[in-house]
Amino acid sequence: MLSEAAKKNRLEKCQKLLAAVRAGRLSDIVWTDEKIFTVEVAHNSQIQRQLLPRAEKNSRKRRVKTRSLFPKSVMVWAGITSEGKTPLVFVDKNIKINSETYQNVILSDTLLPWARNHFGERNFILQQDWAPAHGSKSTISFYRHHFPGFWDKDMWPSNSPDLNPMDYSVWSYLQQKVFSSPHRSLDSLKAALQMEWQKIDVDYLRPTVEAFTKRLEACILAKGDHFEQYLG
């Protein structure tokens, strides 16, 4: 449920974004995001029992399934354009994503060399949400030095995963592919993520990114509110 202030903020920023997109090229935008993938789906109780008829109460058919409330997980960072994708970055559970880690491991070691190779001398735009590590003074200084075309807080609306291609399409697509088979370890999960990530190509990326413009238009039509009903 979005507040009236949030709707107003989204409407104003969607109007700015639409003008910017129409004046430039969608292929010049790098869309980034993080998602936590788990080996096992978390459950709201420690024990899940299978109910059986009383006659079978003591039979071998009786089962008790246990699921950890704290499943093994890994955070994954990635980025896409309509023409390519960054490497995946795995951040294990015991590593805190602070400004230093974000700048060194993700921006400097991964995104910067990839962007130089992908765009060459072309200017490009960096999109991201504004999690604390993304919006610190030192991280913003890093953007201004290395990614001068980044969308700042005045451009990208908060609480808007429905506008980021990573959120409205890529992560769910990747999760569906990865969990078509079960995984019992983080190594298995990571290997599957890498394999399925490599399979994602331009035929998928291009329409996924191009849908952004329609989503902006729908959000404006909805006056900043949720807009799925306008997508058709």
mmCIF file of C-alpha atoms in Angstrom:
data_model
loop_
_atom_site.group_PDB
_atom_site.id
_atom_site.type_symbol
_atom_site.label_atom_id
_atom_site.label_comp_id
_atom_site.label_asym_id
_atom_site.label_seq_id
_atom_site.Cartn_x
_atom_site.Cartn_y
_atom_site.Cartn_z
ATOM 1 C CA MET A 1 0.000 0.000 0.000
ATOM 2 C CA LEU A 2 1.619 3.222 -1.143
ATOM 3 C CA SER A 3 1.051 6.446 0.749
ATOM 4 C CA GLU A 4 -0.145 9.536 -1.098
ATOM 5 C CA ALA A 5 3.317 11.048 -0.673
ATOM 6 C CA ALA A 6 4.928 7.937 -2.169
ATOM 7 C CA LYS A 7 2.527 7.988 -5.123
ATOM 8 C CA LYS A 8 3.288 11.656 -5.763
ATOM 9 C CA ASN A 9 7.017 10.967 -5.585
ATOM 10 C CA ARG A 10 6.747 8.037 -7.995
ATOM 11 C CA LEU A 11 4.616 10.000 -10.431
ATOM 12 C CA GLU A 12 7.053 12.905 -10.568
ATOM 13 C CA LYS A 13 10.086 10.663 -10.987
ATOM 14 C CA CYS A 14 8.416 8.450 -13.595
ATOM 15 C CA GLN A 15 7.703 11.559 -15.639
ATOM 16 C CA LYS A 16 11.378 12.554 -15.403
ATOM 17 C CA LEU A 17 12.522 9.038 -16.272
ATOM 18 C CA LEU A 18 10.215 8.810 -19.279
ATOM 19 C CA ALA A 19 11.546 12.104 -20.636
ATOM 20 C CA ALA A 20 15.130 10.903 -20.123
ATOM 21 C CA VAL A 21 14.499 7.551 -21.798
ATOM 22 C CA ARG A 22 12.810 9.157 -24.799
ATOM 23 C CA ALA A 23 15.761 11.527 -25.183
ATOM 24 C CA GLY A 24 18.349 8.739 -24.986
ATOM 25 C CA ARG A 25 18.738 5.027 -25.605
ATOM 26 C CA LEU A 26 17.521 2.208 -23.402
ATOM 27 C CA SER A 27 20.572 0.182 -24.386
ATOM 28 C CA ASP A 28 22.773 2.710 -22.546
ATOM 29 C CA ILE A 29 21.305 1.849 -19.125
ATOM 30 C CA VAL A 30 22.822 -0.724 -16.750
ATOM 31 C CA TRP A 31 20.122 -2.127 -14.463
ATOM 32 C CA THR A 32 21.461 -3.597 -11.217
ATOM 33 C CA ASP A 33 20.048 -5.328 -8.169
ATOM 34 C CA GLU A 34 20.681 -7.918 -5.457
ATOM 35 C CA LYS A 35 18.660 -10.962 -4.468
ATOM 36 C CA ILE A 36 19.035 -13.636 -1.807
ATOM 37 C CA PHE A 37 18.761 -17.217 -3.053
ATOM 38 C CA THR A 38 18.272 -20.029 -0.551
ATOM 39 C CA VAL A 39 19.071 -23.723 -0.758
ATOM 40 C CA GLU A 40 15.857 -24.509 1.081
ATOM 41 C CA VAL A 41 12.634 -22.515 1.306
ATOM 42 C CA ALA A 42 12.174 -21.148 4.805
ATOM 43 C CA HIS A 43 9.154 -22.537 6.656
ATOM 44 C CA ASN A 44 7.087 -21.007 9.414
ATOM 45 C CA SER A 45 7.383 -23.995 11.726
ATOM 46 C CA GLN A 46 10.166 -26.402 12.538
ATOM 47 C CA ILE A 47 8.088 -29.511 12.006
ATOM 48 C CA GLN A 48 5.686 -30.261 9.191
ATOM 49 C CA ARG A 49 3.615 -33.410 9.798
ATOM 50 C CA GLN A 50 1.838 -35.562 7.267
ATOM 51 C CA LEU A 51 -1.705 -36.349 8.420
ATOM 52 C CA LEU A 52 -2.777 -39.961 7.893
ATOM 53 C CA PRO A 53 -5.817 -42.076 8.783
ATOM 54 C CA ARG A 54 -5.723 -43.482 12.328
ATOM 55 C CA ALA A 55 -5.187 -47.019 10.977
ATOM 56 C CA GLU A 56 -1.925 -45.902 9.412
ATOM 57 C CA LYS A 57 -0.807 -43.869 12.393
ATOM 58 C CA ASN A 58 2.083 -46.190 13.283
ATOM 59 C CA SER A 59 2.903 -47.381 9.779
ATOM 60 C CA ARG A 60 6.021 -46.583 7.782
ATOM 61 C CA LYS A 61 3.953 -44.174 5.729
ATOM 62 C CA ARG A 62 3.976 -41.805 8.659
ATOM 63 C CA ARG A 63 6.373 -38.997 7.938
ATOM 64 C CA VAL A 64 7.753 -36.063 9.827
ATOM 65 C CA LYS A 65 9.550 -33.500 7.708
ATOM 66 C CA THR A 66 11.808 -30.934 9.287
ATOM 67 C CA ARG A 67 12.896 -27.729 7.650
ATOM 68 C CA SER A 68 15.434 -25.308 8.982
ATOM 69 C CA LEU A 69 14.190 -21.873 9.925
ATOM 70 C CA PHE A 70 17.610 -20.574 8.877
ATOM 71 C CA PRO A 71 18.299 -22.100 5.458
ATOM 72 C CA LYS A 72 21.650 -21.724 3.735
ATOM 73 C CA SER A 73 21.607 -18.709 1.481
ATOM 74 C CA VAL A 74 23.754 -16.481 -0.679
ATOM 75 C CA MET A 75 23.210 -12.953 -1.892
ATOM 76 C CA VAL A 76 23.666 -12.458 -5.617
ATOM 77 C CA TRP A 77 24.396 -9.150 -7.319
ATOM 78 C CA ALA A 78 24.018 -8.733 -11.071
ATOM 79 C CA GLY A 79 23.351 -6.201 -13.776
ATOM 80 C CA ILE A 80 21.974 -6.211 -17.298
ATOM 81 C CA THR A 81 21.543 -4.020 -20.335
ATOM 82 C CA SER A 82 19.346 -4.758 -23.326
ATOM 83 C CA GLU A 83 22.483 -6.077 -25.042
ATOM 84 C CA GLY A 84 24.431 -7.890 -22.347
ATOM 85 C CA LYS A 85 24.892 -8.840 -18.713
ATOM 86 C CA THR A 86 27.516 -8.483 -16.007
ATOM 87 C CA PRO A 87 29.116 -11.417 -14.209
ATOM 88 C CA LEU A 88 27.256 -12.651 -11.151
ATOM 89 C CA VAL A 89 28.741 -11.672 -7.807
ATOM 90 C CA PHE A 90 28.132 -14.015 -4.868
ATOM 91 C CA VAL A 91 28.228 -12.472 -1.401
ATOM 92 C CA ASP A 92 28.155 -15.091 1.326
ATOM 93 C CA LYS A 93 25.917 -14.739 4.350
ATOM 94 C CA ASN A 94 28.722 -13.873 6.772
ATOM 95 C CA ILE A 95 29.894 -10.870 4.713
ATOM 96 C CA LYS A 96 28.255 -7.551 5.449
ATOM 97 C CA ILE A 97 27.501 -5.360 2.446
ATOM 98 C CA ASN A 98 28.756 -2.014 3.664
ATOM 99 C CA SER A 99 29.995 0.878 1.541
ATOM 100 C CA GLU A 100 33.542 -0.468 1.380
ATOM 101 C CA THR A 101 32.493 -3.954 0.260
ATOM 102 C CA TYR A 102 30.049 -2.560 -2.286
ATOM 103 C CA GLN A 103 32.621 -0.209 -3.782
ATOM 104 C CA ASN A 104 35.478 -2.716 -3.867
ATOM 105 C CA VAL A 105 33.884 -6.075 -4.643
ATOM 106 C CA ILE A 106 30.944 -5.006 -6.795
ATOM 107 C CA LEU A 107 31.653 -1.610 -8.340
ATOM 108 C CA SER A 108 35.442 -1.599 -8.710
ATOM 109 C CA ASP A 109 36.218 -5.294 -9.244
ATOM 110 C CA THR A 110 33.144 -6.254 -11.291
ATOM 111 C CA LEU A 111 30.990 -3.493 -12.744
ATOM 112 C CA LEU A 112 33.705 -1.030 -13.751
ATOM 113 C CA PRO A 113 35.818 -3.415 -15.887
ATOM 114 C CA TRP A 114 32.694 -4.972 -17.388
ATOM 115 C CA ALA A 115 31.260 -1.556 -18.316
ATOM 116 C CA ARG A 116 34.523 -0.448 -19.918
ATOM 117 C CA ASN A 117 34.557 -3.582 -22.031
ATOM 118 C CA HIS A 118 30.845 -3.453 -22.886
ATOM 119 C CA PHE A 119 30.427 0.252 -23.630
ATOM 120 C CA GLY A 120 33.926 1.238 -24.695
ATOM 121 C CA GLU A 121 33.984 5.034 -24.954
ATOM 122 C CA ARG A 122 30.182 5.345 -24.918
ATOM 123 C CA ASN A 123 28.493 7.144 -22.059
ATOM 124 C CA PHE A 124 26.076 5.033 -20.045
ATOM 125 C CA ILE A 125 23.666 5.306 -17.127
ATOM 126 C CA LEU A 126 23.884 3.291 -13.911
ATOM 127 C CA GLN A 127 20.578 2.389 -12.253
ATOM 128 C CA GLN A 128 20.333 0.991 -8.734
ATOM 129 C CA ASP A 129 18.154 1.236 -5.671
ATOM 130 C CA TRP A 130 19.263 3.311 -2.728
ATOM 131 C CA ALA A 131 20.156 0.775 -0.065
ATOM 132 C CA PRO A 132 22.435 2.271 2.642
ATOM 133 C CA ALA A 133 25.664 0.993 1.052
ATOM 134 C CA HIS A 134 24.569 2.442 -2.302
ATOM 135 C CA GLY A 135 23.844 5.909 -0.975
ATOM 136 C CA SER A 136 26.721 6.695 1.374
ATOM 137 C CA LYS A 137 28.836 9.784 0.736
ATOM 138 C CA SER A 138 31.886 7.727 -0.235
ATOM 139 C CA THR A 139 29.865 5.565 -2.655
ATOM 140 C CA ILE A 140 28.283 8.607 -4.303
ATOM 141 C CA SER A 141 31.779 10.075 -4.685
ATOM 142 C CA PHE A 142 32.799 6.808 -6.380
ATOM 143 C CA TYR A 143 29.862 7.108 -8.794
ATOM 144 C CA ARG A 144 30.726 10.673 -9.702
ATOM 145 C CA HIS A 145 34.287 9.683 -10.495
ATOM 146 C CA HIS A 146 33.632 6.412 -12.347
ATOM 147 C CA PHE A 147 29.929 6.443 -13.329
ATOM 148 C CA PRO A 148 29.035 10.120 -13.890
ATOM 149 C CA GLY A 149 25.798 9.179 -15.647
ATOM 150 C CA PHE A 150 24.289 7.443 -12.617
ATOM 151 C CA TRP A 151 20.654 8.069 -11.684
ATOM 152 C CA ASP A 152 20.670 9.738 -8.281
ATOM 153 C CA LYS A 153 17.972 9.782 -5.597
ATOM 154 C CA ASP A 154 16.210 12.640 -7.349
ATOM 155 C CA MET A 155 15.787 10.450 -10.429
ATOM 156 C CA TRP A 156 15.010 6.918 -9.245
ATOM 157 C CA PRO A 157 11.837 6.435 -7.141
ATOM 158 C CA SER A 158 12.118 4.521 -3.888
ATOM 159 C CA ASN A 159 10.018 1.402 -3.285
ATOM 160 C CA SER A 160 9.780 0.705 -7.013
ATOM 161 C CA PRO A 161 10.920 -2.843 -7.804
ATOM 162 C CA ASP A 162 8.093 -2.915 -10.367
ATOM 163 C CA LEU A 163 10.165 -0.531 -12.507
ATOM 164 C CA ASN A 164 13.492 -2.389 -12.419
ATOM 165 C CA PRO A 165 13.860 -5.142 -15.073
ATOM 166 C CA MET A 166 15.943 -7.157 -12.618
ATOM 167 C CA ASP A 167 12.996 -7.215 -10.216
ATOM 168 C CA TYR A 168 10.025 -7.424 -12.541
ATOM 169 C CA SER A 169 11.527 -10.152 -14.709
ATOM 170 C CA VAL A 170 15.133 -11.336 -14.415
ATOM 171 C CA TRP A 171 15.273 -12.644 -10.857
ATOM 172 C CA SER A 172 12.021 -14.589 -11.107
ATOM 173 C CA TYR A 173 13.066 -16.013 -14.484
ATOM 174 C CA LEU A 174 16.433 -17.091 -13.084
ATOM 175 C CA GLN A 175 14.871 -18.564 -9.953
ATOM 176 C CA GLN A 176 12.403 -20.604 -12.000
ATOM 177 C CA LYS A 177 15.236 -22.060 -14.082
ATOM 178 C CA VAL A 178 17.567 -22.706 -11.158
ATOM 179 C CA PHE A 179 15.000 -24.442 -8.968
ATOM 180 C CA SER A 180 13.689 -26.764 -11.661
ATOM 181 C CA SER A 181 15.916 -29.255 -9.809
ATOM 182 C CA PRO A 182 16.508 -29.364 -6.035
ATOM 183 C CA HIS A 183 19.765 -28.179 -4.465
ATOM 184 C CA ARG A 184 21.172 -29.554 -1.243
ATOM 185 C CA SER A 185 24.244 -27.324 -0.991
ATOM 186 C CA LEU A 186 25.339 -23.774 -1.707
ATOM 187 C CA ASP A 187 27.900 -25.059 -4.199
ATOM 188 C CA SER A 188 25.147 -26.764 -6.189
ATOM 189 C CA LEU A 189 22.993 -23.635 -6.063
ATOM 190 C CA LYS A 190 25.833 -21.361 -7.172
ATOM 191 C CA ALA A 191 26.772 -23.677 -10.037
ATOM 192 C CA ALA A 192 23.161 -23.727 -11.247
ATOM 193 C CA LEU A 193 22.922 -19.937 -11.010
ATOM 194 C CA GLN A 194 26.076 -19.533 -13.087
ATOM 195 C CA MET A 195 24.890 -22.034 -15.684
ATOM 196 C CA GLU A 196 21.440 -20.493 -16.113
ATOM 197 C CA TRP A 197 22.854 -16.954 -16.072
ATOM 198 C CA GLN A 198 25.125 -17.801 -18.986
ATOM 199 C CA LYS A 199 22.108 -19.006 -20.974
ATOM 200 C CA ILE A 200 20.357 -15.626 -20.774
ATOM 201 C CA ASP A 201 20.788 -13.889 -24.122
ATOM 202 C CA VAL A 202 19.787 -10.785 -26.039
ATOM 203 C CA ASP A 203 16.538 -12.399 -27.209
ATOM 204 C CA TYR A 204 15.414 -12.367 -23.576
ATOM 205 C CA LEU A 205 17.149 -9.181 -22.427
ATOM 206 C CA ARG A 206 15.948 -6.836 -25.156
ATOM 207 C CA PRO A 207 12.153 -7.217 -24.653
ATOM 208 C CA THR A 208 12.651 -7.327 -20.882
ATOM 209 C CA VAL A 209 14.364 -3.935 -20.886
ATOM 210 C CA GLU A 210 12.042 -2.479 -23.518
ATOM 211 C CA ALA A 211 9.104 -3.189 -21.186
ATOM 212 C CA PHE A 212 10.471 -0.469 -18.890
ATOM 213 C CA THR A 213 9.014 2.302 -21.048
ATOM 214 C CA LYS A 214 5.526 0.772 -20.940
ATOM 215 C CA ARG A 215 5.821 0.411 -17.180
ATOM 216 C CA LEU A 216 6.719 4.068 -16.806
ATOM 217 C CA GLU A 217 3.703 5.028 -18.906
ATOM 218 C CA ALA A 218 1.474 2.733 -16.838
ATOM 219 C CA CYS A 219 2.791 4.161 -13.574
ATOM 220 C CA ILE A 220 2.064 7.682 -14.811
ATOM 221 C CA LEU A 221 -1.428 6.597 -15.853
ATOM 222 C CA ALA A 222 -1.927 5.189 -12.340
ATOM 223 C CA LYS A 223 -0.700 8.507 -10.877
ATOM 224 C CA GLY A 224 2.204 6.788 -9.154
ATOM 225 C CA ASP A 225 0.189 3.938 -7.670
ATOM 226 C CA HIS A 226 0.507 0.222 -8.494
ATOM 227 C CA PHE A 227 -0.095 -0.108 -12.211
ATOM 228 C CA GLU A 228 -0.306 -3.785 -13.208
ATOM 229 C CA GLN A 229 -3.910 -3.333 -14.342
ATOM 230 C CA TYR A 230 -2.716 -0.902 -17.021
ATOM 231 C CA LEU A 231 -0.134 -3.208 -18.591
ATOM 232 C CA GLY A 232 -2.701 -5.162 -20.604
#
